[in-house]
Each structure stands twice: as structure tokens, then as C-alpha cells.
Amino acid sequence: EEGSGTTAHDSSGNGNDGTLHMNATYTKDSVEGYAVETYGQSWIEPNNPIDDESFYFTNEATIITYVKIDNLYQDRRFIWNLQYDHPVNGYPYTIYIRLEINDNFIYLFSKNGLEEGTNNTQGFRTEVDLSDFRYRFNLGQYNNIVVTIKEDLYKIFINGIEVIAEKGAVFLVNDIMRNFWVMGAKWSDFSLEGKMDELLVYNRALS
């Protein structure tokens, strides 16, 4: 809600402030207060989640945000990526969950390099066609997008409607998630190409 500068303050009081990088800027076009918009290579990244117990996850998570884009049929719009890299072994001993929009589809990816099994080691992807009127995704307006995770069950809600519930890679961490990229990432050359507001992260699956 700051409206200027490069810091997005954590209103929960847990101190997980984020930093706006590259072309990420504030805009008054928001759900409440100010939102952030990204065009070109740009992203938001929490400063030190690796040291913060509030980013400790066991086997559940909920990520809520409002997203506004003006058109579909554009390659790879990055919404967020929640990731854990094993502190000793590193990649490929990684858990990640990524939400993105590609053309007219919203994709949810997950992979758990710490666990065995088809969805864990090869990865899992589910998709929703945003052009399908049943899902009520509105171009040029803010849309509430919620992802809940409980063990291996992944759900996506769009504007209060459950649009997908599928089993994927087991979300079993028992540690602090070490990376959380929003609207883009420094290792990626694509971003949301739109606006985001009211981002919330919980270490439990809300109902």
C-alpha cells in the first residue's frame, strides 16, 4: 500500500517485506490503496524468508491474490513461484509450486524432488481455460485467485468459484520455504504483464 519506492511492506507484522525489482512499479489502479504492476523483466521478492519462521511450511499452504490483465493470448505471465531448495543438496532436491498464465490458460505446476513417485519426480501440471465463461475471469478487472494445497491435493479458486481440484506432487516440507517470487523472477525473462494487489500467504490450507 506504499505507493512509492521499492519496498512492499508486510502488513501481517511478520517482517516479510518485499523488494520491487527492475520495472515493477506502484499504481493507483488497485483493489485498495495501491497495487503493483509489472511489464518486461520485473518481479517482487521477499527480503529474507530464509530466516523467518513465518515462512515455515509443513504440508499445507494457501496463496491469495488479486490479478488484473487486459488480454489473453500472451506467452507466460508469471504470477508467483513458491520454492524450497534443500540447503545442503540443492537442485534437484527442490520443491516448487508455480502459478502462471499462458495464452488463455492458467497453469499450476508442482514438483517435489525430495519425494519419490510419478507426480513428485516428473512433476505435475493442471490447467484452467480462462476463456471459458463458466469460470468468470474478467479481463480488464481484478480477479481473486486462490490456490490451496494440502499434502497432494491442489485447488484453484477464481472469484470464489472452485475451478480445479487435483492431486499432484506431495507438498511435504517441514522447513522454511527459501524463495518466493511474485509477478516474475530474476532468473526469468517474463513477468505478469499486468497488476497485482492484496497478496496473502498462509502456511495452512484455508477452507
PDB file of N, CA, C and O in Angstrom, residues 103-180:
ATOM      1  N   ASP A 103      -1.155 -17.806 -22.670  1.00  0.00           N
ATOM      2  CA  ASP A 103      -2.272 -17.658 -23.594  1.00  0.00           C
ATOM      3  C   ASP A 103      -3.571 -17.540 -22.785  1.00  0.00           C
ATOM      4  O   ASP A 103      -3.650 -16.729 -21.885  1.00  0.00           O
ATOM      5  N   ASN A 104      -4.551 -18.389 -23.053  1.00  0.00           N
ATOM      6  CA  ASN A 104      -5.827 -18.292 -22.349  1.00  0.00           C
ATOM      7  C   ASN A 104      -5.944 -19.278 -21.183  1.00  0.00           C
ATOM      8  O   ASN A 104      -7.022 -19.440 -20.615  1.00  0.00           O
ATOM      9  N   PHE A 105      -4.832 -19.914 -20.803  1.00  0.00           N
ATOM     10  CA  PHE A 105      -4.868 -20.895 -19.721  1.00  0.00           C
ATOM     11  C   PHE A 105      -4.111 -20.391 -18.506  1.00  0.00           C
ATOM     12  O   PHE A 105      -3.081 -19.715 -18.636  1.00  0.00           O
ATOM     13  N   ILE A 106      -4.609 -20.734 -17.324  1.00  0.00           N
ATOM     14  CA  ILE A 106      -3.853 -20.570 -16.101  1.00  0.00           C
ATOM     15  C   ILE A 106      -3.329 -21.943 -15.719  1.00  0.00           C
ATOM     16  O   ILE A 106      -4.072 -22.934 -15.736  1.00  0.00           O
ATOM     17  N   TYR A 107      -2.029 -22.029 -15.456  1.00  0.00           N
ATOM     18  CA  TYR A 107      -1.369 -23.300 -15.158  1.00  0.00           C
ATOM     19  C   TYR A 107      -0.861 -23.298 -13.728  1.00  0.00           C
ATOM     20  O   TYR A 107      -0.320 -22.299 -13.249  1.00  0.00           O
ATOM     21  N   LEU A 108      -0.997 -24.446 -13.077  1.00  0.00           N
ATOM     22  CA  LEU A 108      -0.403 -24.669 -11.765  1.00  0.00           C
ATOM     23  C   LEU A 108       0.557 -25.845 -11.895  1.00  0.00           C
ATOM     24  O   LEU A 108       0.156 -26.946 -12.263  1.00  0.00           O
ATOM     25  N   PHE A 109       1.837 -25.577 -11.617  1.00  0.00           N
ATOM     26  CA  PHE A 109       2.869 -26.600 -11.683  1.00  0.00           C
ATOM     27  C   PHE A 109       3.316 -26.971 -10.271  1.00  0.00           C
ATOM     28  O   PHE A 109       3.363 -26.108  -9.399  1.00  0.00           O
ATOM     29  N   SER A 110       3.707 -28.232 -10.080  1.00  0.00           N
ATOM     30  CA  SER A 110       4.312 -28.613  -8.808  1.00  0.00           C
ATOM     31  C   SER A 110       5.275 -29.769  -9.039  1.00  0.00           C
ATOM     32  O   SER A 110       5.068 -30.612  -9.911  1.00  0.00           O
ATOM     33  N   LYS A 111       6.351 -29.763  -8.238  1.00  0.00           N
ATOM     34  CA  LYS A 111       7.334 -30.839  -8.295  1.00  0.00           C
ATOM     35  C   LYS A 111       8.004 -30.936  -6.936  1.00  0.00           C
ATOM     36  O   LYS A 111       8.270 -29.922  -6.294  1.00  0.00           O
ATOM     37  N   ASN A 112       8.275 -32.159  -6.502  1.00  0.00           N
ATOM     38  CA  ASN A 112       8.921 -32.379  -5.215  1.00  0.00           C
ATOM     39  C   ASN A 112      10.096 -33.336  -5.409  1.00  0.00           C
ATOM     40  O   ASN A 112       9.917 -34.544  -5.500  1.00  0.00           O
ATOM     41  N   GLY A 113      11.289 -32.764  -5.493  1.00  0.00           N
ATOM     42  CA  GLY A 113      12.480 -33.582  -5.681  1.00  0.00           C
ATOM     43  C   GLY A 113      12.927 -34.305  -4.438  1.00  0.00           C
ATOM     44  O   GLY A 113      13.911 -35.054  -4.469  1.00  0.00           O
ATOM     45  N   LEU A 114      12.221 -34.089  -3.316  1.00  0.00           N
ATOM     46  CA  LEU A 114      12.571 -34.764  -2.067  1.00  0.00           C
ATOM     47  C   LEU A 114      11.803 -36.067  -1.878  1.00  0.00           C
ATOM     48  O   LEU A 114      12.131 -36.854  -0.994  1.00  0.00           O
ATOM     49  N   GLU A 115      10.754 -36.273  -2.690  1.00  0.00           N
ATOM     50  CA  GLU A 115       9.892 -37.443  -2.541  1.00  0.00           C
ATOM     51  C   GLU A 115       9.905 -38.263  -3.832  1.00  0.00           C
ATOM     52  O   GLU A 115      10.079 -37.725  -4.926  1.00  0.00           O
ATOM     53  N   GLU A 116       9.673 -39.569  -3.703  1.00  0.00           N
ATOM     54  CA  GLU A 116       9.566 -40.428  -4.869  1.00  0.00           C
ATOM     55  C   GLU A 116       8.113 -40.520  -5.315  1.00  0.00           C
ATOM     56  O   GLU A 116       7.197 -40.233  -4.555  1.00  0.00           O
ATOM     57  N   GLY A 117       7.906 -40.916  -6.558  1.00  0.00           N
ATOM     58  CA  GLY A 117       6.562 -41.041  -7.107  1.00  0.00           C
ATOM     59  C   GLY A 117       6.456 -40.269  -8.408  1.00  0.00           C
ATOM     60  O   GLY A 117       7.208 -39.322  -8.659  1.00  0.00           O
ATOM     61  N   THR A 118       5.496 -40.655  -9.247  1.00  0.00           N
ATOM     62  CA  THR A 118       5.389 -40.094 -10.587  1.00  0.00           C
ATOM     63  C   THR A 118       5.223 -38.579 -10.563  1.00  0.00           C
ATOM     64  O   THR A 118       5.972 -37.843 -11.196  1.00  0.00           O
ATOM     65  N   ASN A 119       4.216 -38.074  -9.841  1.00  0.00           N
ATOM     66  CA  ASN A 119       3.973 -36.641  -9.804  1.00  0.00           C
ATOM     67  C   ASN A 119       5.091 -35.892  -9.094  1.00  0.00           C
ATOM     68  O   ASN A 119       5.343 -34.723  -9.375  1.00  0.00           O
ATOM     69  N   ASN A 120       5.744 -36.548  -8.161  1.00  0.00           N
ATOM     70  CA  ASN A 120       6.799 -35.883  -7.400  1.00  0.00           C
ATOM     71  C   ASN A 120       8.052 -35.679  -8.241  1.00  0.00           C
ATOM     72  O   ASN A 120       8.615 -34.592  -8.299  1.00  0.00           O
ATOM     73  N   THR A 121       8.533 -36.750  -8.878  1.00  0.00           N
ATOM     74  CA  THR A 121       9.818 -36.675  -9.567  1.00  0.00           C
ATOM     75  C   THR A 121       9.686 -36.130 -10.983  1.00  0.00           C
ATOM     76  O   THR A 121      10.584 -35.439 -11.463  1.00  0.00           O
ATOM     77  N   GLN A 122       8.581 -36.429 -11.670  1.00  0.00           N
ATOM     78  CA  GLN A 122       8.401 -35.943 -13.037  1.00  0.00           C
ATOM     79  C   GLN A 122       7.672 -34.603 -13.077  1.00  0.00           C
ATOM     80  O   GLN A 122       7.732 -33.898 -14.078  1.00  0.00           O
ATOM     81  N   GLY A 123       7.003 -34.265 -12.012  1.00  0.00           N
ATOM     82  CA  GLY A 123       6.265 -33.006 -11.982  1.00  0.00           C
ATOM     83  C   GLY A 123       4.802 -33.186 -12.334  1.00  0.00           C
ATOM     84  O   GLY A 123       4.392 -34.178 -12.939  1.00  0.00           O
ATOM     85  N   PHE A 124       3.992 -32.204 -11.953  1.00  0.00           N
ATOM     86  CA  PHE A 124       2.547 -32.244 -12.119  1.00  0.00           C
ATOM     87  C   PHE A 124       2.099 -30.890 -12.673  1.00  0.00           C
ATOM     88  O   PHE A 124       2.638 -29.852 -12.315  1.00  0.00           O
ATOM     89  N   ARG A 125       1.137 -30.918 -13.592  1.00  0.00           N
ATOM     90  CA  ARG A 125       0.588 -29.673 -14.117  1.00  0.00           C
ATOM     91  C   ARG A 125      -0.911 -29.814 -14.287  1.00  0.00           C
ATOM     92  O   ARG A 125      -1.391 -30.830 -14.785  1.00  0.00           O
ATOM     93  N   THR A 126      -1.637 -28.793 -13.847  1.00  0.00           N
ATOM     94  CA  THR A 126      -3.064 -28.732 -14.111  1.00  0.00           C
ATOM     95  C   THR A 126      -3.379 -27.381 -14.723  1.00  0.00           C
ATOM     96  O   THR A 126      -2.614 -26.425 -14.557  1.00  0.00           O
ATOM     97  N   GLU A 127      -4.473 -27.285 -15.444  1.00  0.00           N
ATOM     98  CA  GLU A 127      -4.763 -26.065 -16.188  1.00  0.00           C
ATOM     99  C   GLU A 127      -6.248 -25.750 -16.178  1.00  0.00           C
ATOM    100  O   GLU A 127      -7.095 -26.637 -16.026  1.00  0.00           O
ATOM    101  N   VAL A 128      -6.555 -24.461 -16.338  1.00  0.00           N
ATOM    102  CA  VAL A 128      -7.930 -23.977 -16.429  1.00  0.00           C
ATOM    103  C   VAL A 128      -8.008 -23.006 -17.615  1.00  0.00           C
ATOM    104  O   VAL A 128      -7.153 -22.119 -17.748  1.00  0.00           O
ATOM    105  N   ASP A 129      -9.009 -23.170 -18.454  1.00  0.00           N
ATOM    106  CA  ASP A 129      -9.203 -22.289 -19.607  1.00  0.00           C
ATOM    107  C   ASP A 129      -9.932 -21.025 -19.150  1.00  0.00           C
ATOM    108  O   ASP A 129     -11.128 -21.051 -18.864  1.00  0.00           O
ATOM    109  N   LEU A 130      -9.205 -19.918 -19.083  1.00  0.00           N
ATOM    110  CA  LEU A 130      -9.790 -18.668 -18.581  1.00  0.00           C
ATOM    111  C   LEU A 130     -10.796 -18.067 -19.546  1.00  0.00           C
ATOM    112  O   LEU A 130     -11.583 -17.199 -19.166  1.00  0.00           O
ATOM    113  N   SER A 131     -10.797 -18.510 -20.804  1.00  0.00           N
ATOM    114  CA  SER A 131     -11.778 -18.001 -21.759  1.00  0.00           C
ATOM    115  C   SER A 131     -13.136 -18.677 -21.605  1.00  0.00           C
ATOM    116  O   SER A 131     -14.118 -18.247 -22.214  1.00  0.00           O
ATOM    117  N   ASP A 132     -13.206 -19.729 -20.780  1.00  0.00           N
ATOM    118  CA  ASP A 132     -14.463 -20.422 -20.515  1.00  0.00           C
ATOM    119  C   ASP A 132     -15.317 -19.545 -19.585  1.00  0.00           C
ATOM    120  O   ASP A 132     -14.923 -19.259 -18.452  1.00  0.00           O
ATOM    121  N   PHE A 133     -16.473 -19.122 -20.065  1.00  0.00           N
ATOM    122  CA  PHE A 133     -17.305 -18.173 -19.315  1.00  0.00           C
ATOM    123  C   PHE A 133     -17.741 -18.732 -17.957  1.00  0.00           C
ATOM    124  O   PHE A 133     -18.087 -17.967 -17.047  1.00  0.00           O
ATOM    125  N   ARG A 134     -17.711 -20.050 -17.782  1.00  0.00           N
ATOM    126  CA  ARG A 134     -18.140 -20.645 -16.510  1.00  0.00           C
ATOM    127  C   ARG A 134     -17.236 -20.232 -15.360  1.00  0.00           C
ATOM    128  O   ARG A 134     -17.652 -20.244 -14.198  1.00  0.00           O
ATOM    129  N   TYR A 135     -15.997 -19.855 -15.670  1.00  0.00           N
ATOM    130  CA  TYR A 135     -15.036 -19.535 -14.615  1.00  0.00           C
ATOM    131  C   TYR A 135     -15.019 -18.055 -14.268  1.00  0.00           C
ATOM    132  O   TYR A 135     -14.319 -17.631 -13.351  1.00  0.00           O
ATOM    133  N   ARG A 136     -15.743 -17.237 -15.028  1.00  0.00           N
ATOM    134  CA  ARG A 136     -15.994 -15.829 -14.692  1.00  0.00           C
ATOM    135  C   ARG A 136     -14.717 -15.025 -14.488  1.00  0.00           C
ATOM    136  O   ARG A 136     -14.625 -14.185 -13.591  1.00  0.00           O
ATOM    137  N   PHE A 137     -13.716 -15.308 -15.317  1.00  0.00           N
ATOM    138  CA  PHE A 137     -12.495 -14.499 -15.282  1.00  0.00           C
ATOM    139  C   PHE A 137     -12.734 -13.264 -16.142  1.00  0.00           C
ATOM    140  O   PHE A 137     -13.051 -13.357 -17.319  1.00  0.00           O
ATOM    141  N   ASN A 138     -12.547 -12.090 -15.544  1.00  0.00           N
ATOM    142  CA  ASN A 138     -12.914 -10.843 -16.205  1.00  0.00           C
ATOM    143  C   ASN A 138     -11.675 -10.075 -16.648  1.00  0.00           C
ATOM    144  O   ASN A 138     -10.868  -9.641 -15.812  1.00  0.00           O
ATOM    145  N   LEU A 139     -11.513  -9.889 -17.953  1.00  0.00           N
ATOM    146  CA  LEU A 139     -10.412  -9.089 -18.461  1.00  0.00           C
ATOM    147  C   LEU A 139     -10.638  -7.623 -18.138  1.00  0.00           C
ATOM    148  O   LEU A 139     -11.766  -7.131 -18.166  1.00  0.00           O
ATOM    149  N   GLY A 140      -9.563  -6.915 -17.825  1.00  0.00           N
ATOM    150  CA  GLY A 140      -9.663  -5.500 -17.506  1.00  0.00           C
ATOM    151  C   GLY A 140     -10.207  -5.218 -16.122  1.00  0.00           C
ATOM    152  O   GLY A 140     -10.458  -4.055 -15.782  1.00  0.00           O
ATOM    153  N   GLN A 141     -10.375  -6.268 -15.295  1.00  0.00           N
ATOM    154  CA  GLN A 141     -10.838  -6.116 -13.918  1.00  0.00           C
ATOM    155  C   GLN A 141      -9.977  -6.988 -13.005  1.00  0.00           C
ATOM    156  O   GLN A 141      -9.316  -7.927 -13.460  1.00  0.00           O
ATOM    157  N   TYR A 142     -10.004  -6.669 -11.716  1.00  0.00           N
ATOM    158  CA  TYR A 142      -9.277  -7.509 -10.770  1.00  0.00           C
ATOM    159  C   TYR A 142     -10.050  -8.799 -10.510  1.00  0.00           C
ATOM    160  O   TYR A 142     -11.259  -8.787 -10.299  1.00  0.00           O
ATOM    161  N   ASN A 143      -9.304  -9.912 -10.561  1.00  0.00           N
ATOM    162  CA  ASN A 143      -9.863 -11.238 -10.303  1.00  0.00           C
ATOM    163  C   ASN A 143      -9.164 -11.846  -9.086  1.00  0.00           C
ATOM    164  O   ASN A 143      -7.936 -11.813  -8.984  1.00  0.00           O
ATOM    165  N   ASN A 144      -9.962 -12.382  -8.174  1.00  0.00           N
ATOM    166  CA  ASN A 144      -9.423 -13.031  -6.989  1.00  0.00           C
ATOM    167  C   ASN A 144      -9.025 -14.461  -7.339  1.00  0.00           C
ATOM    168  O   ASN A 144      -9.856 -15.257  -7.781  1.00  0.00           O
ATOM    169  N   ILE A 145      -7.733 -14.778  -7.173  1.00  0.00           N
ATOM    170  CA  ILE A 145      -7.221 -16.111  -7.486  1.00  0.00           C
ATOM    171  C   ILE A 145      -6.641 -16.710  -6.221  1.00  0.00           C
ATOM    172  O   ILE A 145      -5.760 -16.125  -5.587  1.00  0.00           O
ATOM    173  N   VAL A 146      -7.139 -17.884  -5.841  1.00  0.00           N
ATOM    174  CA  VAL A 146      -6.715 -18.556  -4.618  1.00  0.00           C
ATOM    175  C   VAL A 146      -6.229 -19.959  -4.962  1.00  0.00           C
ATOM    176  O   VAL A 146      -6.886 -20.683  -5.711  1.00  0.00           O
ATOM    177  N   VAL A 147      -5.083 -20.319  -4.418  1.00  0.00           N
ATOM    178  CA  VAL A 147      -4.582 -21.691  -4.526  1.00  0.00           C
ATOM    179  C   VAL A 147      -4.439 -22.252  -3.115  1.00  0.00           C
ATOM    180  O   VAL A 147      -3.813 -21.619  -2.254  1.00  0.00           O
ATOM    181  N   THR A 148      -5.036 -23.413  -2.876  1.00  0.00           N
ATOM    182  CA  THR A 148      -4.851 -24.105  -1.598  1.00  0.00           C
ATOM    183  C   THR A 148      -4.155 -25.434  -1.856  1.00  0.00           C
ATOM    184  O   THR A 148      -4.390 -26.090  -2.876  1.00  0.00           O
ATOM    185  N   ILE A 149      -3.293 -25.811  -0.921  1.00  0.00           N
ATOM    186  CA  ILE A 149      -2.536 -27.062  -1.027  1.00  0.00           C
ATOM    187  C   ILE A 149      -2.631 -27.780   0.305  1.00  0.00           C
ATOM    188  O   ILE A 149      -2.407 -27.171   1.360  1.00  0.00           O
ATOM    189  N   LYS A 150      -2.961 -29.059   0.255  1.00  0.00           N
ATOM    190  CA  LYS A 150      -2.957 -29.895   1.450  1.00  0.00           C
ATOM    191  C   LYS A 150      -2.402 -31.251   1.067  1.00  0.00           C
ATOM    192  O   LYS A 150      -3.062 -32.020   0.366  1.00  0.00           O
ATOM    193  N   GLU A 151      -1.172 -31.494   1.473  1.00  0.00           N
ATOM    194  CA  GLU A 151      -0.447 -32.715   1.113  1.00  0.00           C
ATOM    195  C   GLU A 151      -0.338 -32.817  -0.404  1.00  0.00           C
ATOM    196  O   GLU A 151       0.425 -32.067  -1.001  1.00  0.00           O
ATOM    197  N   ASP A 152      -1.109 -33.662  -1.068  1.00  0.00           N
ATOM    198  CA  ASP A 152      -1.003 -33.768  -2.525  1.00  0.00           C
ATOM    199  C   ASP A 152      -2.246 -33.247  -3.245  1.00  0.00           C
ATOM    200  O   ASP A 152      -2.392 -33.448  -4.455  1.00  0.00           O
ATOM    201  N   LEU A 153      -3.146 -32.554  -2.529  1.00  0.00           N
ATOM    202  CA  LEU A 153      -4.372 -32.042  -3.141  1.00  0.00           C
ATOM    203  C   LEU A 153      -4.232 -30.542  -3.406  1.00  0.00           C
ATOM    204  O   LEU A 153      -4.010 -29.756  -2.487  1.00  0.00           O
ATOM    205  N   TYR A 154      -4.380 -30.172  -4.666  1.00  0.00           N
ATOM    206  CA  TYR A 154      -4.246 -28.784  -5.106  1.00  0.00           C
ATOM    207  C   TYR A 154      -5.595 -28.279  -5.618  1.00  0.00           C
ATOM    208  O   TYR A 154      -6.245 -28.948  -6.430  1.00  0.00           O
ATOM    209  N   LYS A 155      -5.990 -27.098  -5.142  1.00  0.00           N
ATOM    210  CA  LYS A 155      -7.241 -26.498  -5.590  1.00  0.00           C
ATOM    211  C   LYS A 155      -6.989 -25.070  -6.069  1.00  0.00           C
ATOM    212  O   LYS A 155      -6.166 -24.356  -5.498  1.00  0.00           O
ATOM    213  N   ILE A 156      -7.723 -24.677  -7.110  1.00  0.00           N
ATOM    214  CA  ILE A 156      -7.701 -23.302  -7.610  1.00  0.00           C
ATOM    215  C   ILE A 156      -9.110 -22.749  -7.530  1.00  0.00           C
ATOM    216  O   ILE A 156     -10.070 -23.402  -7.975  1.00  0.00           O
ATOM    217  N   PHE A 157      -9.230 -21.548  -6.979  1.00  0.00           N
ATOM    218  CA  PHE A 157     -10.499 -20.823  -6.934  1.00  0.00           C
ATOM    219  C   PHE A 157     -10.326 -19.516  -7.701  1.00  0.00           C
ATOM    220  O   PHE A 157      -9.327 -18.816  -7.523  1.00  0.00           O
ATOM    221  N   ILE A 158     -11.298 -19.199  -8.548  1.00  0.00           N
ATOM    222  CA  ILE A 158     -11.302 -17.926  -9.271  1.00  0.00           C
ATOM    223  C   ILE A 158     -12.583 -17.188  -8.921  1.00  0.00           C
ATOM    224  O   ILE A 158     -13.679 -17.698  -9.155  1.00  0.00           O
ATOM    225  N   ASN A 159     -12.414 -16.025  -8.328  1.00  0.00           N
ATOM    226  CA  ASN A 159     -13.552 -15.203  -7.907  1.00  0.00           C
ATOM    227  C   ASN A 159     -14.557 -16.014  -7.082  1.00  0.00           C
ATOM    228  O   ASN A 159     -15.774 -15.928  -7.269  1.00  0.00           O
ATOM    229  N   GLY A 160     -14.026 -16.812  -6.155  1.00  0.00           N
ATOM    230  CA  GLY A 160     -14.862 -17.555  -5.221  1.00  0.00           C
ATOM    231  C   GLY A 160     -15.376 -18.889  -5.725  1.00  0.00           C
ATOM    232  O   GLY A 160     -16.046 -19.603  -4.978  1.00  0.00           O
ATOM    233  N   ILE A 161     -15.071 -19.238  -6.982  1.00  0.00           N
ATOM    234  CA  ILE A 161     -15.556 -20.487  -7.564  1.00  0.00           C
ATOM    235  C   ILE A 161     -14.411 -21.491  -7.643  1.00  0.00           C
ATOM    236  O   ILE A 161     -13.342 -21.190  -8.189  1.00  0.00           O
ATOM    237  N   GLU A 162     -14.604 -22.695  -7.082  1.00  0.00           N
ATOM    238  CA  GLU A 162     -13.602 -23.745  -7.202  1.00  0.00           C
ATOM    239  C   GLU A 162     -13.603 -24.261  -8.640  1.00  0.00           C
ATOM    240  O   GLU A 162     -14.604 -24.793  -9.118  1.00  0.00           O
ATOM    241  N   VAL A 163     -12.468 -24.105  -9.340  1.00  0.00           N
ATOM    242  CA  VAL A 163     -12.404 -24.477 -10.749  1.00  0.00           C
ATOM    243  C   VAL A 163     -11.565 -25.725 -10.989  1.00  0.00           C
ATOM    244  O   VAL A 163     -11.631 -26.314 -12.067  1.00  0.00           O
ATOM    245  N   ILE A 164     -10.767 -26.108 -10.004  1.00  0.00           N
ATOM    246  CA  ILE A 164      -9.977 -27.321 -10.164  1.00  0.00           C
ATOM    247  C   ILE A 164      -9.655 -27.891  -8.793  1.00  0.00           C
ATOM    248  O   ILE A 164      -9.473 -27.159  -7.822  1.00  0.00           O
ATOM    249  N   ALA A 165      -9.615 -29.215  -8.709  1.00  0.00           N
ATOM    250  CA  ALA A 165      -9.154 -29.926  -7.507  1.00  0.00           C
ATOM    251  C   ALA A 165      -8.509 -31.215  -7.995  1.00  0.00           C
ATOM    252  O   ALA A 165      -9.198 -32.137  -8.438  1.00  0.00           O
ATOM    253  N   GLU A 166      -7.183 -31.268  -7.949  1.00  0.00           N
ATOM    254  CA  GLU A 166      -6.456 -32.424  -8.471  1.00  0.00           C
ATOM    255  C   GLU A 166      -5.294 -32.783  -7.562  1.00  0.00           C
ATOM    256  O   GLU A 166      -4.768 -31.933  -6.834  1.00  0.00           O
ATOM    257  N   LYS A 167      -4.885 -34.033  -7.654  1.00  0.00           N
ATOM    258  CA  LYS A 167      -3.735 -34.485  -6.880  1.00  0.00           C
ATOM    259  C   LYS A 167      -2.459 -34.308  -7.699  1.00  0.00           C
ATOM    260  O   LYS A 167      -2.414 -34.622  -8.882  1.00  0.00           O
ATOM    261  N   GLY A 168      -1.419 -33.781  -7.014  1.00  0.00           N
ATOM    262  CA  GLY A 168      -0.148 -33.538  -7.666  1.00  0.00           C
ATOM    263  C   GLY A 168       1.002 -33.962  -6.787  1.00  0.00           C
ATOM    264  O   GLY A 168       0.881 -34.887  -5.980  1.00  0.00           O
ATOM    265  N   ALA A 169       2.122 -33.270  -6.913  1.00  0.00           N
ATOM    266  CA  ALA A 169       3.299 -33.593  -6.117  1.00  0.00           C
ATOM    267  C   ALA A 169       3.013 -33.352  -4.639  1.00  0.00           C
ATOM    268  O   ALA A 169       2.376 -32.369  -4.271  1.00  0.00           O
ATOM    269  N   VAL A 170       3.491 -34.257  -3.792  1.00  0.00           N
ATOM    270  CA  VAL A 170       3.259 -34.140  -2.359  1.00  0.00           C
ATOM    271  C   VAL A 170       3.961 -32.891  -1.825  1.00  0.00           C
ATOM    272  O   VAL A 170       5.166 -32.705  -2.023  1.00  0.00           O
ATOM    273  N   PHE A 171       3.196 -32.040  -1.165  1.00  0.00           N
ATOM    274  CA  PHE A 171       3.757 -30.840  -0.555  1.00  0.00           C
ATOM    275  C   PHE A 171       4.119 -31.181   0.885  1.00  0.00           C
ATOM    276  O   PHE A 171       3.311 -31.095   1.789  1.00  0.00           O
ATOM    277  N   LEU A 172       5.352 -31.610   1.072  1.00  0.00           N
ATOM    278  CA  LEU A 172       5.817 -32.020   2.394  1.00  0.00           C
ATOM    279  C   LEU A 172       7.185 -31.394   2.614  1.00  0.00           C
ATOM    280  O   LEU A 172       8.188 -31.830   2.049  1.00  0.00           O
ATOM    281  N   VAL A 173       7.218 -30.357   3.421  1.00  0.00           N
ATOM    282  CA  VAL A 173       8.427 -29.553   3.533  1.00  0.00           C
ATOM    283  C   VAL A 173       9.059 -29.670   4.906  1.00  0.00           C
ATOM    284  O   VAL A 173      10.220 -30.044   5.052  1.00  0.00           O
ATOM    285  N   ASN A 174       8.293 -29.308   5.958  1.00  0.00           N
ATOM    286  CA  ASN A 174       8.814 -29.255   7.326  1.00  0.00           C
ATOM    287  C   ASN A 174      10.076 -28.377   7.410  1.00  0.00           C
ATOM    288  O   ASN A 174      11.084 -28.748   8.007  1.00  0.00           O
ATOM    289  N   ASP A 175       9.994 -27.225   6.777  1.00  0.00           N
ATOM    290  CA  ASP A 175      11.115 -26.301   6.789  1.00  0.00           C
ATOM    291  C   ASP A 175      10.628 -24.939   6.320  1.00  0.00           C
ATOM    292  O   ASP A 175       9.459 -24.769   5.946  1.00  0.00           O
ATOM    293  N   ILE A 176      11.524 -23.977   6.325  1.00  0.00           N
ATOM    294  CA  ILE A 176      11.214 -22.634   5.854  1.00  0.00           C
ATOM    295  C   ILE A 176      11.375 -22.598   4.337  1.00  0.00           C
ATOM    296  O   ILE A 176      12.419 -22.984   3.812  1.00  0.00           O
ATOM    297  N   MET A 177      10.333 -22.167   3.624  1.00  0.00           N
ATOM    298  CA  MET A 177      10.436 -22.007   2.182  1.00  0.00           C
ATOM    299  C   MET A 177      11.489 -20.940   1.888  1.00  0.00           C
ATOM    300  O   MET A 177      11.497 -19.857   2.478  1.00  0.00           O
ATOM    301  N   ARG A 178      12.385 -21.222   0.970  1.00  0.00           N
ATOM    302  CA  ARG A 178      13.572 -20.396   0.810  1.00  0.00           C
ATOM    303  C   ARG A 178      13.478 -19.384  -0.326  1.00  0.00           C
ATOM    304  O   ARG A 178      14.352 -18.509  -0.429  1.00  0.00           O
ATOM    305  N   ASN A 179      12.477 -19.482  -1.155  1.00  0.00           N
ATOM    306  CA  ASN A 179      12.291 -18.500  -2.220  1.00  0.00           C
ATOM    307  C   ASN A 179      10.810 -18.312  -2.493  1.00  0.00           C
ATOM    308  O   ASN A 179      10.057 -19.289  -2.544  1.00  0.00           O
ATOM    309  N   PHE A 180      10.410 -17.072  -2.671  1.00  0.00           N
ATOM    310  CA  PHE A 180       9.037 -16.784  -3.075  1.00  0.00           C
ATOM    311  C   PHE A 180       9.093 -15.625  -4.067  1.00  0.00           C
ATOM    312  O   PHE A 180       9.334 -14.481  -3.698  1.00  0.00           O
TER     313      PHE A 180
END
